[in-house]
Amino acid sequence: ELPFDGATPPAVINEILNGEPRLLPEGAGLPTHMAKLIERALARQQERRYPSLVELEQDLIAAVGNAQATPTPTPARHGSAESRFPRRSALWLTAALTGLVLALVVGWSWWTSVPGEGRASDESATASTNPRISALAVLPFENLSGDPDQDYFAAGMTESLITELSRFHALRVISRRSVVRYLGTDLSAREIADELGVDALVEGSARQEGSQAHVVVTLIDPVTGSSLWSERFREDLESITAVQIGVARGIADRVALELSSAEQQRLASSETVDPAALDAYLRGRFALGERTEASVRRAIEYLESSKERAPTYAPTWAGLADAWLLRGDYSWEDSELVLQKVEEYAQRALDLDPSLGAPHAARGLARHLLAWDWHGARAELRRAIELSPNDATSRQWFAEHLNATGETEEAQRQIEFALEIDPLSRIITTMYGFI
């Protein structure tokens, strides 16, 4: 039961600020002492709440003792915690409620004590003084088809190229969230590079003509505005991964990256994908970026269609893991179902392509948020960063995990690195300030 309710987020906020929390219903199977404890912790009047966590801790210890001594009655109503989780004991329920109460008390204390002053803008990472290119940004590809329905294709090529380049350990690549704002911008290459703290930009265009993809990519020196490398690709849609690999290889050669054997092996291979499956995958990823309940549901439909047409295409399975994770993160779906789906889809993606970092990240956050599996979450998030060191989202999630487990110094280091990769991200900037 949520203590505050409303049909819209503003309505919920209004209830939090002005209303009274709803009490837990009688007959819900909750011990009386825990109900009273939660009611006191949620009290709007400060004098009625616990004066410190010491007093709360004492009551929690007493509550655990009572729960061990007196079994919680089994609620009869359908869909209750006991009926859905028959193996969970009264002690488990008390422990979960203990965590909830602690989170509510600490969150409320933080919310009511933080002064209302803004934070001065921090300096983002500056461009390397090394003449060798060590940081770059892929600007949003232009859709040259003249058909707005192909926007997803240009956006998909941008995201795919960022993902491919982000797997190079020796190159810092700016996240898509920080570059999307430059679509159709009037800013010069130098102004963009200065804002993002990079020493090179990648511009491109993409369009479909029948069964073929036309892609033009240029590596630009932002200081002079001159082209450092450029190539035009014309490939069948089923060979689109060859275009992505070709661009990554060309840029790696131009910036003289020192590649590991695994990176060299990846650049030497490519796969063919059913064009219809690729189309559905790109449309699914495009819909996923809108972050609404309807768009995420639509994304899952596209990705499921892609999966049926190309069951061995690993990015589709990784996309499904991400989509289901969002459904759980935003509480649009039952937690246990979400955890099951994320684990299933992430594992399938890794079975097909063990070099992917995103499935590990999705599985790590799911274990952190939905299973409270701290060790499992940490292992997965570390592995995601090892495989995709330039994935800002993985580092953000890892920082949140470290902060939640009390390792604030390492959490700060990780969130600072995420901010270098994604300097214009609002969520990462917010988390940086929070940590």
Short mmCIF file of C-alpha atoms in Angstrom, two decimals:
data_model
loop_
_atom_site.label_atom_id
_atom_site.label_comp_id
_atom_site.label_asym_id
_atom_site.label_seq_id
_atom_site.Cartn_x
_atom_site.Cartn_y
_atom_site.Cartn_z
CA GLU A 1 0.00 0.00 0.00
CA LEU A 2 1.41 3.40 -0.94
CA PRO A 3 1.10 5.96 1.86
CA PHE A 4 0.24 8.70 -0.65
CA ASP A 5 -1.83 8.26 -3.77
CA GLY A 6 -2.93 10.28 -6.79
CA ALA A 7 -3.92 9.89 -10.42
CA THR A 8 -0.93 11.90 -11.65
CA PRO A 9 2.60 12.66 -10.36
CA PRO A 10 1.63 16.26 -9.43
CA ALA A 11 -1.35 14.91 -7.47
CA VAL A 12 0.96 12.54 -5.56
CA ILE A 13 3.36 15.39 -4.82
CA ASN A 14 0.48 17.50 -3.53
CA GLU A 15 -0.58 14.68 -1.21
CA ILE A 16 2.99 14.29 0.09
CA LEU A 17 3.24 18.02 0.80
CA ASN A 18 -0.25 18.67 2.16
CA GLY A 19 -2.08 15.42 2.88
CA GLU A 20 -1.87 12.77 5.57
CA PRO A 21 -0.40 9.34 4.84
CA ARG A 22 -2.94 6.54 4.57
CA LEU A 23 -2.69 4.02 7.39
CA LEU A 24 -2.17 0.39 6.56
CA PRO A 25 -5.51 -1.45 6.44
CA GLU A 26 -6.50 -3.71 9.29
CA GLY A 27 -6.42 -7.39 8.46
CA ALA A 28 -3.46 -7.00 6.12
CA GLY A 29 -1.49 -9.52 8.13
CA LEU A 30 0.90 -6.93 9.59
CA PRO A 31 1.88 -7.16 13.27
CA THR A 32 0.39 -4.37 15.38
CA HIS A 33 3.79 -3.16 16.61
CA MET A 34 5.05 -2.76 13.03
CA ALA A 35 1.94 -0.85 11.98
CA LYS A 36 2.40 1.56 14.89
CA LEU A 37 6.09 1.93 14.09
CA ILE A 38 5.37 2.82 10.47
CA GLU A 39 2.58 5.20 11.48
CA ARG A 40 4.97 7.04 13.83
CA ALA A 41 7.75 7.18 11.22
CA LEU A 42 5.35 8.70 8.67
CA ALA A 43 3.85 11.28 11.04
CA ARG A 44 3.70 14.73 9.44
CA GLN A 45 4.30 16.58 12.74
CA GLN A 46 7.97 16.50 13.61
CA GLU A 47 7.34 16.10 17.36
CA ARG A 48 5.39 12.87 16.69
CA ARG A 49 8.15 11.28 14.63
CA TYR A 50 11.20 9.51 15.98
CA PRO A 51 13.67 12.13 17.30
CA SER A 52 16.64 10.11 16.00
CA LEU A 53 17.53 6.82 14.34
CA VAL A 54 18.66 5.49 17.73
CA GLU A 55 15.06 5.39 18.99
CA LEU A 56 13.87 3.93 15.70
CA GLU A 57 16.53 1.23 15.90
CA GLN A 58 15.39 0.26 19.39
CA ASP A 59 11.80 -0.15 18.23
CA LEU A 60 12.92 -2.12 15.17
CA ILE A 61 14.93 -4.51 17.34
CA ALA A 62 11.90 -5.00 19.53
CA ALA A 63 9.72 -5.51 16.44
CA VAL A 64 12.03 -8.23 15.10
CA GLY A 65 11.96 -9.94 18.48
CA ASN A 66 8.18 -9.88 18.53
CA ALA A 67 8.00 -11.22 14.97
CA GLN A 68 10.23 -14.15 15.89
CA ALA A 69 8.15 -14.92 18.94
CA THR A 70 4.71 -14.45 17.37
CA PRO A 71 4.08 -15.73 13.81
CA THR A 72 2.34 -13.28 11.52
CA PRO A 73 -1.24 -14.42 10.72
CA THR A 74 -1.76 -15.42 7.14
CA PRO A 75 -3.96 -12.87 5.35
CA ALA A 76 -6.87 -14.40 3.50
CA ARG A 77 -7.26 -11.85 0.73
CA HIS A 78 -6.15 -12.71 -2.80
CA GLY A 79 -2.82 -11.28 -3.99
CA SER A 80 -1.43 -10.68 -0.50
CA ALA A 81 2.27 -10.95 0.28
CA GLU A 82 1.80 -14.35 1.96
CA SER A 83 -0.15 -15.85 -0.95
CA ARG A 84 2.30 -14.58 -3.54
CA PHE A 85 5.44 -15.50 -1.58
CA PRO A 86 4.51 -18.57 0.48
CA ARG A 87 8.12 -19.39 1.43
CA ARG A 88 8.79 -15.95 2.93
CA SER A 89 8.49 -15.94 6.74
CA ALA A 90 7.16 -13.28 9.09
CA LEU A 91 10.77 -12.36 9.84
CA TRP A 92 11.41 -11.71 6.13
CA LEU A 93 8.36 -9.43 6.04
CA THR A 94 9.57 -7.56 9.11
CA ALA A 95 13.04 -7.16 7.61
CA ALA A 96 11.59 -5.79 4.37
CA LEU A 97 9.39 -3.36 6.29
CA THR A 98 12.39 -2.37 8.40
CA GLY A 99 14.26 -1.39 5.24
CA LEU A 100 11.22 0.51 4.01
CA VAL A 101 10.86 2.43 7.28
CA LEU A 102 14.55 3.30 7.36
CA ALA A 103 14.36 4.56 3.79
CA LEU A 104 11.28 6.65 4.56
CA VAL A 105 12.79 8.17 7.70
CA VAL A 106 16.18 8.92 6.20
CA GLY A 107 14.60 10.27 2.99
CA TRP A 108 12.15 12.46 4.89
CA SER A 109 14.94 13.77 7.17
CA TRP A 110 17.08 14.61 4.15
CA TRP A 111 14.16 16.24 2.30
CA THR A 112 13.17 18.45 5.26
CA SER A 113 16.75 19.43 6.19
CA VAL A 114 18.38 20.32 2.87
CA PRO A 115 18.56 24.10 2.42
CA GLY A 116 16.88 25.43 -0.70
CA GLU A 117 19.95 26.71 -2.43
CA GLY A 118 21.04 25.93 -5.93
CA ARG A 119 24.33 24.41 -7.01
CA ALA A 120 26.75 26.32 -9.17
CA SER A 121 27.48 24.65 -12.47
CA ASP A 122 30.49 22.34 -12.30
CA GLU A 123 33.21 22.28 -14.86
CA SER A 124 32.85 19.27 -17.09
CA ALA A 125 35.82 17.32 -18.33
CA THR A 126 38.09 19.40 -20.52
CA ALA A 127 39.66 18.26 -23.73
CA SER A 128 42.92 16.40 -23.44
CA THR A 129 46.07 18.39 -23.98
CA ASN A 130 47.52 15.38 -25.75
CA PRO A 131 47.46 16.01 -29.51
CA ARG A 132 46.35 12.42 -30.03
CA ILE A 133 42.56 12.10 -30.05
CA SER A 134 41.46 10.53 -26.78
CA ALA A 135 37.86 11.77 -26.51
CA LEU A 136 35.18 12.24 -29.14
CA ALA A 137 31.45 12.74 -29.56
CA VAL A 138 29.17 11.24 -32.22
CA LEU A 139 26.64 13.92 -33.16
CA PRO A 140 23.09 12.86 -34.11
CA PHE A 141 23.02 11.55 -37.69
CA GLU A 142 20.90 13.48 -40.14
CA ASN A 143 17.96 11.80 -41.81
CA LEU A 144 18.49 12.65 -45.47
CA SER A 145 15.55 10.63 -46.76
CA GLY A 146 13.08 13.49 -46.40
CA ASP A 147 10.72 11.03 -44.70
CA PRO A 148 10.14 11.68 -40.96
CA ASP A 149 9.28 8.01 -40.56
CA GLN A 150 12.99 7.29 -41.10
CA ASP A 151 14.06 9.36 -38.08
CA TYR A 152 14.34 6.12 -36.12
CA PHE A 153 16.89 4.81 -38.66
CA ALA A 154 19.22 7.81 -38.32
CA ALA A 155 18.81 7.74 -34.53
CA GLY A 156 19.51 4.01 -34.49
CA MET A 157 22.70 4.44 -36.53
CA THR A 158 23.86 7.13 -34.10
CA GLU A 159 23.23 4.97 -31.04
CA SER A 160 24.76 1.86 -32.61
CA LEU A 161 27.93 3.73 -33.53
CA ILE A 162 28.23 5.24 -30.05
CA THR A 163 27.80 1.77 -28.56
CA GLU A 164 30.44 0.30 -30.86
CA LEU A 165 32.99 3.06 -30.20
CA SER A 166 32.27 2.99 -26.46
CA ARG A 167 33.70 -0.48 -26.28
CA PHE A 168 37.21 0.85 -26.98
CA HIS A 169 39.00 1.11 -23.64
CA ALA A 170 41.47 3.75 -24.87
CA LEU A 171 38.83 6.18 -26.13
CA ARG A 172 36.36 8.29 -24.17
CA VAL A 173 33.07 8.54 -26.07
CA ILE A 174 30.31 10.91 -25.02
CA SER A 175 26.95 9.31 -24.24
CA ARG A 176 23.97 9.70 -26.57
CA ARG A 177 22.03 11.59 -23.89
CA SER A 178 24.55 14.45 -24.04
CA VAL A 179 24.74 14.66 -27.85
CA VAL A 180 21.05 14.39 -28.76
CA ARG A 181 20.52 18.09 -27.95
CA TYR A 182 22.77 19.04 -30.88
CA LEU A 183 20.37 17.71 -33.51
CA GLY A 184 19.80 20.63 -35.88
CA THR A 185 21.96 22.97 -33.76
CA ASP A 186 23.52 26.20 -35.03
CA LEU A 187 26.55 25.84 -32.78
CA SER A 188 29.95 25.48 -34.43
CA ALA A 189 32.02 22.31 -34.14
CA ARG A 190 34.39 24.11 -31.79
CA GLU A 191 31.59 25.32 -29.51
CA ILE A 192 30.15 21.80 -29.29
CA ALA A 193 33.56 20.28 -28.59
CA ASP A 194 34.22 22.85 -25.86
CA GLU A 195 30.87 22.12 -24.20
CA LEU A 196 31.46 18.37 -24.25
CA GLY A 197 35.18 18.45 -23.48
CA VAL A 198 36.26 16.42 -26.51
CA ASP A 199 38.96 16.83 -29.15
CA ALA A 200 37.09 15.36 -32.14
CA LEU A 201 33.54 15.09 -33.47
CA VAL A 202 31.86 12.51 -35.68
CA GLU A 203 29.13 13.73 -38.04
CA GLY A 204 27.02 11.54 -40.25
CA SER A 205 23.90 11.05 -42.31
CA ALA A 206 21.79 7.98 -43.02
CA ARG A 207 18.88 6.98 -45.16
CA GLN A 208 17.23 3.87 -46.54
CA GLU A 209 16.54 3.27 -50.20
CA GLY A 210 14.66 0.06 -50.74
CA SER A 211 16.79 -2.73 -49.31
CA GLN A 212 19.94 -0.61 -49.07
CA ALA A 213 21.35 1.73 -46.43
CA HIS A 214 23.31 4.85 -47.42
CA VAL A 215 25.57 6.15 -44.66
CA VAL A 216 28.17 8.94 -44.75
CA VAL A 217 30.49 9.46 -41.75
CA THR A 218 33.09 12.19 -41.17
CA LEU A 219 35.62 12.66 -38.36
CA ILE A 220 36.13 16.40 -37.74
CA ASP A 221 38.86 18.44 -36.08
CA PRO A 222 36.77 20.98 -34.10
CA VAL A 223 39.59 23.54 -33.94
CA THR A 224 40.04 23.88 -37.69
CA GLY A 225 36.68 22.45 -38.78
CA SER A 226 38.52 20.25 -41.28
CA SER A 227 37.82 16.60 -42.05
CA LEU A 228 40.28 14.13 -40.53
CA TRP A 229 38.64 11.09 -42.09
CA SER A 230 35.53 10.44 -44.12
CA GLU A 231 33.89 7.46 -45.76
CA ARG A 232 30.69 6.69 -47.63
CA PHE A 233 28.96 3.33 -47.20
CA ARG A 234 26.32 1.73 -49.38
CA GLU A 235 25.32 -1.69 -48.09
CA ASP A 236 22.38 -4.01 -48.05
CA LEU A 237 20.40 -3.58 -44.82
CA GLU A 238 21.24 -7.14 -43.76
CA SER A 239 24.93 -6.10 -43.71
CA ILE A 240 24.41 -2.96 -41.62
CA THR A 241 26.67 -4.28 -38.87
CA ALA A 242 29.49 -4.23 -41.43
CA VAL A 243 28.92 -0.48 -41.75
CA GLN A 244 29.15 0.00 -38.00
CA ILE A 245 32.31 -2.10 -37.80
CA GLY A 246 33.77 -0.26 -40.81
CA VAL A 247 33.22 3.14 -39.21
CA ALA A 248 34.67 1.98 -35.90
CA ARG A 249 37.70 0.51 -37.67
CA GLY A 250 38.29 3.68 -39.69
CA ILE A 251 38.13 5.92 -36.64
CA ALA A 252 40.33 3.58 -34.61
CA ASP A 253 42.96 3.67 -37.35
CA ARG A 254 42.79 7.45 -37.68
CA VAL A 255 43.19 8.18 -33.96
CA ALA A 256 45.85 5.46 -33.62
CA LEU A 257 44.14 3.56 -30.82
CA GLU A 258 46.06 0.82 -29.09
CA LEU A 259 43.61 -2.05 -29.41
CA SER A 260 43.48 -5.19 -27.31
CA SER A 261 43.39 -8.55 -29.03
CA ALA A 262 39.68 -8.86 -28.23
CA GLU A 263 38.99 -5.44 -29.78
CA GLN A 264 40.99 -6.35 -32.89
CA GLN A 265 39.06 -9.60 -33.20
CA ARG A 266 35.73 -7.79 -32.92
CA LEU A 267 36.69 -5.35 -35.69
CA ALA A 268 37.62 -8.24 -37.93
CA SER A 269 34.16 -9.80 -37.80
CA SER A 270 30.60 -8.82 -38.62
CA GLU A 271 27.27 -10.55 -38.99
CA THR A 272 24.30 -10.32 -41.29
CA VAL A 273 20.86 -9.52 -39.91
CA ASP A 274 17.45 -10.03 -41.45
CA PRO A 275 16.45 -6.52 -42.68
CA ALA A 276 12.96 -6.74 -41.20
CA ALA A 277 14.41 -7.84 -37.86
CA LEU A 278 16.90 -4.98 -37.92
CA ASP A 279 14.13 -2.53 -38.77
CA ALA A 280 12.04 -3.76 -35.83
CA TYR A 281 15.06 -3.58 -33.52
CA LEU A 282 15.85 0.03 -34.45
CA ARG A 283 12.20 1.05 -34.08
CA GLY A 284 12.14 -0.66 -30.68
CA ARG A 285 15.24 1.17 -29.49
CA PHE A 286 13.82 4.45 -30.76
CA ALA A 287 10.57 3.89 -28.84
CA LEU A 288 12.49 2.87 -25.72
CA GLY A 289 14.19 6.26 -25.68
CA GLU A 290 10.85 8.04 -25.15
CA ARG A 291 10.58 6.60 -21.62
CA THR A 292 6.77 6.54 -21.32
CA GLU A 293 4.73 3.51 -20.33
CA ALA A 294 3.08 3.38 -23.76
CA SER A 295 6.37 3.78 -25.63
CA VAL A 296 8.10 1.08 -23.57
CA ARG A 297 5.20 -1.28 -24.26
CA ARG A 298 5.51 -0.43 -27.96
CA ALA A 299 9.27 -1.00 -27.79
CA ILE A 300 8.75 -4.49 -26.36
CA GLU A 301 6.36 -5.30 -29.22
CA TYR A 302 8.96 -4.21 -31.81
CA LEU A 303 11.76 -6.10 -30.04
CA GLU A 304 9.67 -9.25 -29.74
CA SER A 305 9.02 -9.04 -33.49
CA SER A 306 12.76 -8.63 -34.11
CA LYS A 307 13.50 -11.60 -31.86
CA GLU A 308 11.10 -13.82 -33.77
CA ARG A 309 12.70 -12.90 -37.11
CA ALA A 310 16.33 -13.04 -35.94
CA PRO A 311 16.57 -15.14 -32.74
CA THR A 312 20.39 -15.07 -32.80
CA TYR A 313 20.76 -11.27 -32.93
CA ALA A 314 22.11 -10.47 -29.44
CA PRO A 315 21.30 -6.71 -29.34
CA THR A 316 17.58 -7.51 -29.57
CA TRP A 317 17.73 -9.68 -26.45
CA ALA A 318 19.74 -6.98 -24.68
CA GLY A 319 17.10 -4.43 -25.69
CA LEU A 320 14.34 -6.61 -24.22
CA ALA A 321 16.27 -6.81 -20.94
CA ASP A 322 16.52 -3.00 -20.87
CA ALA A 323 12.82 -2.58 -21.68
CA TRP A 324 11.68 -4.93 -18.92
CA LEU A 325 14.08 -3.27 -16.48
CA LEU A 326 12.37 0.05 -17.18
CA ARG A 327 8.98 -1.53 -16.48
CA GLY A 328 10.27 -2.61 -13.09
CA ASP A 329 12.19 0.58 -12.31
CA TYR A 330 9.08 2.70 -12.94
CA SER A 331 6.84 0.21 -11.09
CA TRP A 332 4.76 -0.56 -14.17
CA GLU A 333 5.01 -4.31 -13.64
CA ASP A 334 5.27 -6.87 -10.85
CA SER A 335 8.83 -7.00 -9.49
CA GLU A 336 9.22 -10.77 -9.58
CA LEU A 337 8.06 -10.97 -13.19
CA VAL A 338 10.44 -8.16 -14.16
CA LEU A 339 13.37 -9.83 -12.43
CA GLN A 340 12.59 -13.11 -14.20
CA LYS A 341 12.36 -11.43 -17.62
CA VAL A 342 15.54 -9.36 -17.19
CA GLU A 343 17.54 -12.41 -16.07
CA GLU A 344 16.20 -14.49 -18.97
CA TYR A 345 16.76 -11.91 -21.72
CA ALA A 346 20.14 -10.74 -20.42
CA GLN A 347 21.45 -14.28 -20.21
CA ARG A 348 20.27 -15.07 -23.74
CA ALA A 349 22.03 -11.94 -25.05
CA LEU A 350 25.27 -12.95 -23.32
CA ASP A 351 25.01 -16.52 -24.60
CA LEU A 352 24.95 -15.06 -28.11
CA ASP A 353 27.57 -12.34 -27.55
CA PRO A 354 29.63 -12.51 -24.32
CA SER A 355 31.36 -9.21 -25.18
CA LEU A 356 28.23 -7.11 -24.52
CA GLY A 357 28.23 -5.00 -21.38
CA ALA A 358 24.62 -3.79 -21.40
CA PRO A 359 23.02 -7.12 -20.39
CA HIS A 360 25.29 -7.27 -17.33
CA ALA A 361 24.28 -3.71 -16.41
CA ALA A 362 20.57 -4.47 -16.73
CA ARG A 363 20.91 -7.63 -14.67
CA GLY A 364 22.99 -5.79 -12.07
CA LEU A 365 20.46 -3.01 -11.53
CA ALA A 366 17.59 -5.51 -11.46
CA ARG A 367 19.32 -7.48 -8.73
CA HIS A 368 20.01 -4.29 -6.79
CA LEU A 369 16.54 -2.76 -7.08
CA LEU A 370 14.29 -5.81 -7.13
CA ALA A 371 16.15 -8.62 -5.35
CA TRP A 372 18.42 -6.76 -2.90
CA ASP A 373 21.16 -9.13 -4.04
CA TRP A 374 24.08 -6.83 -3.24
CA HIS A 375 26.90 -9.21 -4.15
CA GLY A 376 25.23 -10.31 -7.37
CA ALA A 377 24.46 -6.72 -8.36
CA ARG A 378 28.04 -5.61 -7.74
CA ALA A 379 29.54 -8.44 -9.77
CA GLU A 380 27.26 -7.73 -12.73
CA LEU A 381 27.82 -3.95 -12.71
CA ARG A 382 31.60 -4.38 -12.45
CA ARG A 383 31.53 -6.76 -15.41
CA ALA A 384 29.43 -4.31 -17.43
CA ILE A 385 32.04 -1.58 -16.91
CA GLU A 386 34.90 -3.92 -17.78
CA LEU A 387 33.24 -4.74 -21.11
CA SER A 388 31.89 -1.22 -21.87
CA PRO A 389 34.04 1.30 -19.97
CA ASN A 390 32.37 4.26 -21.72
CA ASP A 391 28.81 3.33 -20.78
CA ALA A 392 27.77 6.24 -18.55
CA THR A 393 24.57 4.51 -17.46
CA SER A 394 26.46 1.47 -16.14
CA ARG A 395 28.77 3.73 -14.14
CA GLN A 396 25.82 5.75 -12.84
CA TRP A 397 24.06 2.59 -11.65
CA PHE A 398 27.29 1.28 -10.11
CA ALA A 399 27.75 4.60 -8.29
CA GLU A 400 24.19 4.39 -6.94
CA HIS A 401 24.87 0.84 -5.76
CA LEU A 402 28.14 1.84 -4.05
CA ASN A 403 26.48 4.83 -2.41
CA ALA A 404 23.66 2.64 -1.11
CA THR A 405 26.16 0.20 0.42
CA GLY A 406 28.17 2.95 2.10
CA GLU A 407 31.23 3.12 -0.19
CA THR A 408 30.90 6.83 -0.87
CA GLU A 409 34.45 7.53 -2.05
CA GLU A 410 34.32 4.93 -4.80
CA ALA A 411 30.75 6.01 -5.59
CA GLN A 412 31.96 9.56 -6.12
CA ARG A 413 34.78 8.38 -8.38
CA GLN A 414 32.36 6.38 -10.52
CA ILE A 415 29.78 9.16 -10.83
CA GLU A 416 32.51 11.66 -11.75
CA PHE A 417 33.63 9.32 -14.52
CA ALA A 418 30.01 8.98 -15.69
CA LEU A 419 29.75 12.78 -15.77
CA GLU A 420 32.84 12.97 -18.00
CA ILE A 421 31.18 10.58 -20.44
CA ASP A 422 27.75 12.21 -20.21
CA PRO A 423 28.39 15.82 -19.13
CA LEU A 424 24.94 17.19 -20.05
CA SER A 425 22.88 14.41 -18.47
CA ARG A 426 20.41 15.74 -15.92
CA ILE A 427 20.04 12.45 -14.07
CA ILE A 428 23.80 11.93 -13.76
CA THR A 429 24.35 15.55 -12.68
CA THR A 430 21.60 15.10 -10.07
CA MET A 431 23.12 11.85 -8.81
CA TYR A 432 26.54 13.51 -8.69
CA GLY A 433 25.14 16.21 -6.42
CA PHE A 434 23.32 13.65 -4.28
CA ILE A 435 26.41 11.51 -3.75
#
